[in-house]
mmCIF file of C-alpha atoms in Angstrom:
data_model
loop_
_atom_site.group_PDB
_atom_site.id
_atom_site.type_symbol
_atom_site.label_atom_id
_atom_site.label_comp_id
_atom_site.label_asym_id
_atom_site.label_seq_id
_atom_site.Cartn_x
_atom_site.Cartn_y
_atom_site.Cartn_z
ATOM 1 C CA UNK F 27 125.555 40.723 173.338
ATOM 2 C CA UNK F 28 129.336 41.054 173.841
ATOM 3 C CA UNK F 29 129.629 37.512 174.033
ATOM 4 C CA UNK F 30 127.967 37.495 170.682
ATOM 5 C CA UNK F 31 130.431 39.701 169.203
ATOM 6 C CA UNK F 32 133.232 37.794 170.443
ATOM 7 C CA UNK F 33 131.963 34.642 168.931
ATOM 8 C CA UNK F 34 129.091 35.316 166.126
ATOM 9 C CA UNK F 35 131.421 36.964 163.916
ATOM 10 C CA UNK F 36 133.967 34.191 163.796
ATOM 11 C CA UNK F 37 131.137 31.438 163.530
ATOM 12 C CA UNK F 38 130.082 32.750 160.726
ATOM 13 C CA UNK F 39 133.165 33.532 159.300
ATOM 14 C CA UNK F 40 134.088 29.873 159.199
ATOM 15 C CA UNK F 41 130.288 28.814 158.016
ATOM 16 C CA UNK F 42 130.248 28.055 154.341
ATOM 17 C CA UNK F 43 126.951 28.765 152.833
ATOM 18 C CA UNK F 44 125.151 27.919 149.109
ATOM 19 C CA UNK F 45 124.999 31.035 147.937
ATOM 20 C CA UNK F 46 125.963 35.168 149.031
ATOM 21 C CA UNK F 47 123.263 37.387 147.657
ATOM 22 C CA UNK F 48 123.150 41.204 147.740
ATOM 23 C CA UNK F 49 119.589 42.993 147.616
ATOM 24 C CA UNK F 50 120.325 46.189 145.956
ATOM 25 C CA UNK F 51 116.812 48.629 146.570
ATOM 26 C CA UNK F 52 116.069 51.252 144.643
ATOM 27 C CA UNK F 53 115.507 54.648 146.765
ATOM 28 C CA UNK F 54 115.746 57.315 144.612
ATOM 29 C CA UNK F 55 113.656 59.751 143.618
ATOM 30 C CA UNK F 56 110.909 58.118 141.712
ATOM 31 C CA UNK F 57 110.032 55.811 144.087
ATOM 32 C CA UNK F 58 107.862 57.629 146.783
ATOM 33 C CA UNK F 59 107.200 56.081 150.047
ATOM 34 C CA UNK F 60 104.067 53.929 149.527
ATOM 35 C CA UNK F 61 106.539 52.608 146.387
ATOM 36 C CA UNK F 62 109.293 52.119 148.755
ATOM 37 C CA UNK F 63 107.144 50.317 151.539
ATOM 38 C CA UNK F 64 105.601 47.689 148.559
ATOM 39 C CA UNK F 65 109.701 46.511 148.074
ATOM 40 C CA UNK F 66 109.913 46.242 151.574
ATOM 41 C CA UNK F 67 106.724 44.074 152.172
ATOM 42 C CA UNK F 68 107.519 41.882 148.711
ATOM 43 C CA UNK F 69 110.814 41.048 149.855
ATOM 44 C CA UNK F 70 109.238 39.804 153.552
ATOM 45 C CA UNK F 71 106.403 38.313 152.129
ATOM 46 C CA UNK F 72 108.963 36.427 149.840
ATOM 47 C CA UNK F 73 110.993 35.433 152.404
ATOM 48 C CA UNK F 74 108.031 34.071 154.373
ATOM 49 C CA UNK F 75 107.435 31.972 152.181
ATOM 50 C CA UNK F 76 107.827 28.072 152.371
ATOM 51 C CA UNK F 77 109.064 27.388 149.258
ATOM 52 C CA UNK F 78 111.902 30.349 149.443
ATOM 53 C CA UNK F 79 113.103 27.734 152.295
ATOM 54 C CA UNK F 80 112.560 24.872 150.774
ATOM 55 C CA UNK F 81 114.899 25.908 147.805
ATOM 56 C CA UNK F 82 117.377 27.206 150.507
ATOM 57 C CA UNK F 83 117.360 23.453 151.916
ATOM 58 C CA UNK F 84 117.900 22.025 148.363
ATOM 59 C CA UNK F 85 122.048 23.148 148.804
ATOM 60 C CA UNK F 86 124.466 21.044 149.956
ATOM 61 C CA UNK F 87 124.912 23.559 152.730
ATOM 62 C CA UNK F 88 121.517 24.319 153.233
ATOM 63 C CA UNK F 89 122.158 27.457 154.333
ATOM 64 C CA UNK F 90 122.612 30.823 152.244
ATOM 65 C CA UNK F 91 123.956 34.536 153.242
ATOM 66 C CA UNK F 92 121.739 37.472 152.788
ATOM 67 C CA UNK F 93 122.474 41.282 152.739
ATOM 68 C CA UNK F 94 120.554 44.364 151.379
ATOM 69 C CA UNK F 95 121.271 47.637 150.997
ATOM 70 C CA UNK F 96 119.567 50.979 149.406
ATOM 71 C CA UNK F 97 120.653 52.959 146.674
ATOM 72 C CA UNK F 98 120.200 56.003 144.729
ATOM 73 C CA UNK F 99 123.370 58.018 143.580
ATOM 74 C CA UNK F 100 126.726 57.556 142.412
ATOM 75 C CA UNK F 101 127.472 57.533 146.521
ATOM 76 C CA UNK F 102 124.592 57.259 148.187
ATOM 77 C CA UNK F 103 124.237 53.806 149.598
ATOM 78 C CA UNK F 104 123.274 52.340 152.979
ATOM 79 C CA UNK F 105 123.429 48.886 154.143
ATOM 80 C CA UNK F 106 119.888 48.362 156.111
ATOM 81 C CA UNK F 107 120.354 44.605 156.748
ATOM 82 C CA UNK F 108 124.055 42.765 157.258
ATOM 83 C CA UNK F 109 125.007 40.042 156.093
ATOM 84 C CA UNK F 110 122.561 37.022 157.568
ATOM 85 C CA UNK F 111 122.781 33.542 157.235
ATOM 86 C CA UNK F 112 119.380 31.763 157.226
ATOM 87 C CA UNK F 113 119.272 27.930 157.489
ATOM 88 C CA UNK F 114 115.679 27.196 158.992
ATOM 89 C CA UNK F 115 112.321 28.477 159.514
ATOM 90 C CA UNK F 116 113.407 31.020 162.713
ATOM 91 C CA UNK F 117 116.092 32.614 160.931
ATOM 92 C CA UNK F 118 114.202 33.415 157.624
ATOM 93 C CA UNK F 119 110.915 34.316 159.339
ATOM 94 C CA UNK F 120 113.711 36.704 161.347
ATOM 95 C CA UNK F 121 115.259 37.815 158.512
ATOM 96 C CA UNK F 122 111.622 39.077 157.275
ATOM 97 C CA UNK F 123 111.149 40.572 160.309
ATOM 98 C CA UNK F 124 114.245 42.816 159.782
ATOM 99 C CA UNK F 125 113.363 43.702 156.573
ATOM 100 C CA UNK F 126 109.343 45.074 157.040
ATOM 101 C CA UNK F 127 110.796 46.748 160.384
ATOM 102 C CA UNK F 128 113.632 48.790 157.971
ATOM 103 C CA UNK F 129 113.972 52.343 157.826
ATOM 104 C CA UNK F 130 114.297 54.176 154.583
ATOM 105 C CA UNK F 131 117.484 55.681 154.532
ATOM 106 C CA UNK F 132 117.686 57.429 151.212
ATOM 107 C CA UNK F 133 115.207 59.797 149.657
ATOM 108 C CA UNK F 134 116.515 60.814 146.263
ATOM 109 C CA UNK F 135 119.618 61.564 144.514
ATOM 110 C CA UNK F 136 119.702 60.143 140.788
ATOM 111 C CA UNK F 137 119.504 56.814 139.624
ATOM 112 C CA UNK F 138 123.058 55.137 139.617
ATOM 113 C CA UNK F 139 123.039 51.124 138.769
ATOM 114 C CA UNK F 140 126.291 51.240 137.761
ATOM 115 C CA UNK F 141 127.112 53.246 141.282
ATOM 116 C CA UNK F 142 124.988 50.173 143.245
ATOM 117 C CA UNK F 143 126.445 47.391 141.041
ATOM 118 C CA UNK F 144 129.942 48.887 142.268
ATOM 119 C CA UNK F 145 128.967 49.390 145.758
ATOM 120 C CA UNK F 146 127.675 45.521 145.959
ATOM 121 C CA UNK F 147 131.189 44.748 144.824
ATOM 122 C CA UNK F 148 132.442 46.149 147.934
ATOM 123 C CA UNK F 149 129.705 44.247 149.824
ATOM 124 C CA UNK F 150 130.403 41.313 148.549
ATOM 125 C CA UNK F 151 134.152 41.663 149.084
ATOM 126 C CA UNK F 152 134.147 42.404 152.902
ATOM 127 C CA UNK F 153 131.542 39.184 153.544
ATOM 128 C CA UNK F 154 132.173 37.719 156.468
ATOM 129 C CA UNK F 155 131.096 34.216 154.983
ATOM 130 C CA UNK F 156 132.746 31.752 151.945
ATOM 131 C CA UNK F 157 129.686 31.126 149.349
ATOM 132 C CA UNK F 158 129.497 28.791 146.764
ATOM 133 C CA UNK F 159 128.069 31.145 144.517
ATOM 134 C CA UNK F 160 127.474 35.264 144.627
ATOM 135 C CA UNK F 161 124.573 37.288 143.394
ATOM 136 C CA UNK F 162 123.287 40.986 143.278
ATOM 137 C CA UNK F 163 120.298 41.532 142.625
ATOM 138 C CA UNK F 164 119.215 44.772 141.349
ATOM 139 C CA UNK F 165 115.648 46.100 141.711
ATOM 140 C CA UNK F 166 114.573 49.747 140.110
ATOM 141 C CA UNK F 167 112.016 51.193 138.181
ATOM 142 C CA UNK F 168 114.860 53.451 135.889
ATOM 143 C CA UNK F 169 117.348 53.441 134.051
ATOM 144 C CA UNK F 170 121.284 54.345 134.606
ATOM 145 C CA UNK F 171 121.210 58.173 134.851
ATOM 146 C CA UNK F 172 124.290 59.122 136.903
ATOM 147 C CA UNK F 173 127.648 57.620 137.344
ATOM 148 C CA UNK F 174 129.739 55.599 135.435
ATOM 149 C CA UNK F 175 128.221 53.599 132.048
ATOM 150 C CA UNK F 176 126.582 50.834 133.867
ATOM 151 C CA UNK F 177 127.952 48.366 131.471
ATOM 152 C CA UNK F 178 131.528 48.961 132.975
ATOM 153 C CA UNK F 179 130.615 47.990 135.983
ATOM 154 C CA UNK F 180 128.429 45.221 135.258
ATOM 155 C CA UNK F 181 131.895 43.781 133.639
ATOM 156 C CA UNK F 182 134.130 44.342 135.939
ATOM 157 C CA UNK F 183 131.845 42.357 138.478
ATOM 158 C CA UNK F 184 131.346 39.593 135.946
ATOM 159 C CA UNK F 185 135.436 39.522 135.804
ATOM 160 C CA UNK F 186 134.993 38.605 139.820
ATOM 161 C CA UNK F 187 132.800 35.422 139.110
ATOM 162 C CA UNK F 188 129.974 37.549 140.119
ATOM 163 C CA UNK F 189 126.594 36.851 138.485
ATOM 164 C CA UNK F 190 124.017 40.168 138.428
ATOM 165 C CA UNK F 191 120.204 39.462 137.929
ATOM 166 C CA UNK F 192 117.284 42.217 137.851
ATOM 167 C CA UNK F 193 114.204 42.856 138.583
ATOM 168 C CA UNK F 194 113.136 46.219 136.917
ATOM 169 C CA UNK F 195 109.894 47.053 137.901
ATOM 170 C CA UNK F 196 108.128 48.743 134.562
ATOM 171 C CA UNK F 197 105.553 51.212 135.795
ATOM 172 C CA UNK F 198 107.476 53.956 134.894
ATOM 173 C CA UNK F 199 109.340 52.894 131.894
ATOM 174 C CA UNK F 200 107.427 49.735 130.426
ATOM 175 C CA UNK F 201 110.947 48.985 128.074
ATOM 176 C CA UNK F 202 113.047 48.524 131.362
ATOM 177 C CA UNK F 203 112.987 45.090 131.335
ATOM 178 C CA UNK F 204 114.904 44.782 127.590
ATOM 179 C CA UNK F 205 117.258 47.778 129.120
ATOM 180 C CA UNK F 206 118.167 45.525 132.416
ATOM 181 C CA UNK F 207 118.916 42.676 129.470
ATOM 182 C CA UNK F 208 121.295 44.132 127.772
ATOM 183 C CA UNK F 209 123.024 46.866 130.100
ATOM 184 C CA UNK F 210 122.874 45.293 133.601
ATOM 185 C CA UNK F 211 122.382 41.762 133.759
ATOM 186 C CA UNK F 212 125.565 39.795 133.913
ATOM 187 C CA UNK F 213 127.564 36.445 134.550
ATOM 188 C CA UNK F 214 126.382 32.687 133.261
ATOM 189 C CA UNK F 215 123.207 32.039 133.725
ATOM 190 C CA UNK F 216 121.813 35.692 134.933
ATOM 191 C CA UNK F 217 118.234 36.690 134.148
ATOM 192 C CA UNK F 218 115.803 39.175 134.282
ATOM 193 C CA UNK F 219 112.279 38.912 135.986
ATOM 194 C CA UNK F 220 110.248 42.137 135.545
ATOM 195 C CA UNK F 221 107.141 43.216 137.911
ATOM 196 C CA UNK F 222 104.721 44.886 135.510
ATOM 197 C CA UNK F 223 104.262 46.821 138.457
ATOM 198 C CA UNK F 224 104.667 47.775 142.116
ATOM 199 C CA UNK F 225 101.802 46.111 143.457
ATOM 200 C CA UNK F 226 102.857 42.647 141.273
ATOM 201 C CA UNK F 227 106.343 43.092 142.810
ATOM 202 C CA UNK F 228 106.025 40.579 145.522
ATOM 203 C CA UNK F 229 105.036 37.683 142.927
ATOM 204 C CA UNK F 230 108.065 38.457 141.022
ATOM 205 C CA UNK F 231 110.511 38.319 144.011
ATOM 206 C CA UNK F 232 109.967 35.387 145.213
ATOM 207 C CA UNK F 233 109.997 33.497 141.686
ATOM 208 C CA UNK F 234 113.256 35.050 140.989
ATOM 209 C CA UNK F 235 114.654 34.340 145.094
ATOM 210 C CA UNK F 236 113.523 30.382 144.306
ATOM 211 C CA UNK F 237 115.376 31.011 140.938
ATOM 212 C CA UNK F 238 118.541 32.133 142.823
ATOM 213 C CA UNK F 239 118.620 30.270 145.651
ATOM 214 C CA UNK F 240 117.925 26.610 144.132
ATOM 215 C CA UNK F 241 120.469 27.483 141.626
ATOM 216 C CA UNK F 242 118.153 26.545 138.764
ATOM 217 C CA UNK F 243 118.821 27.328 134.933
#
């Protein structure tokens, strides 16, 4: 392990990868735990899948960087997986792993985009790897109730040659996806793909992950 710490962190730091891309997961309030758990298993199930590594081999680095993170407040966000680079079939199929075994960290506390959008800012900026291209990608079943106008920060990370997609899920508040549209969605090419529900969730994430990652229009 120390070894690894002497010599993972610089590895990696030198490794240029396709594409950095921040999973922002929404915690708050509204989602309750069986809501929470069906993120969790769409994003491994997504990441499981072969054609999720497929698109990841399409780059010219064939490789990509993946963090996530959950958030609720203005303030209240916790990184639950680090940055990761996955290149192959072990290190995706790991990276799953990581993500059905995570914790919820956060239980409530408001609904801030514009406090996650900023907070992925950060993320992004202390990355430990050089991308070709960086992402967040918001997922929520709300709109912006606390924090600053999520507009402002959606610009100022578009100013950074950062793109923003979403992925509202509309089972509380069928007009989210026109909301993520115009309000949070950001950058050249940045879309919106809405689950019309929890349970369709896992469909939706890995269309828009084969979106992202293969860097298609």
């Amino acid at each position: 392990t120390l070894a690894c710490l002497a010599f993972c962190a610089p590895a990696m730091a030198q490794r240029a990868v396709d594409l950095e891309l921040v999973l922002a997961v929404d915690a708050s309030g509204s989602v309750n735990q069986q809501r929470f758990e069906l993120q969790q298993e769409g994003y491994a199930a997504a990441f499981r899948h072969p054609r999720v590594l497929a698109a990841i081999r399409s780059g010219p680095n064939q490789a990509i960087a993946v963090t996530m993170f959950q958030w609720t407040g203005p303030s209240l966000q916790r990184v639950a997986i680090p940055w990761t680079i996955i290149r192959d079939d072990a290190s995706t199929q790991a990276l799953a792993d990581a993500i059905d075994a995570m914790p919820r960290q956060l239980f409530g506390g408001g609904t801030s985009i514009s406090g996650a959008i900023d907070f992925a800012v950060g993320v992004l900026a202390a990355s430990p790897v050089k991308g070709t291209r960086r992402i967040i990608d918001i997922s929520g079943d709300g709109a912006n109730s606390s924090g600053r106008p999520v507009t402002r920060a959606r610009d100022a990370a578009v100013a950074l040659d950062i793109r923003i997609n979403g992925l509202p899920i509309l089972s509380l508040e069928p007009g989210l996806d026109d909301y993520y549209r115009d309000n949070v969605i950001g950058g050249p090419g940045a879309f919106v793909i809405a689950a019309d529900g929890y349970e369709s969730f896992a469909v939706a994430i890995l269309n828009k992950l084969i979106l992202e990652i293969a860097a298609a229009p």
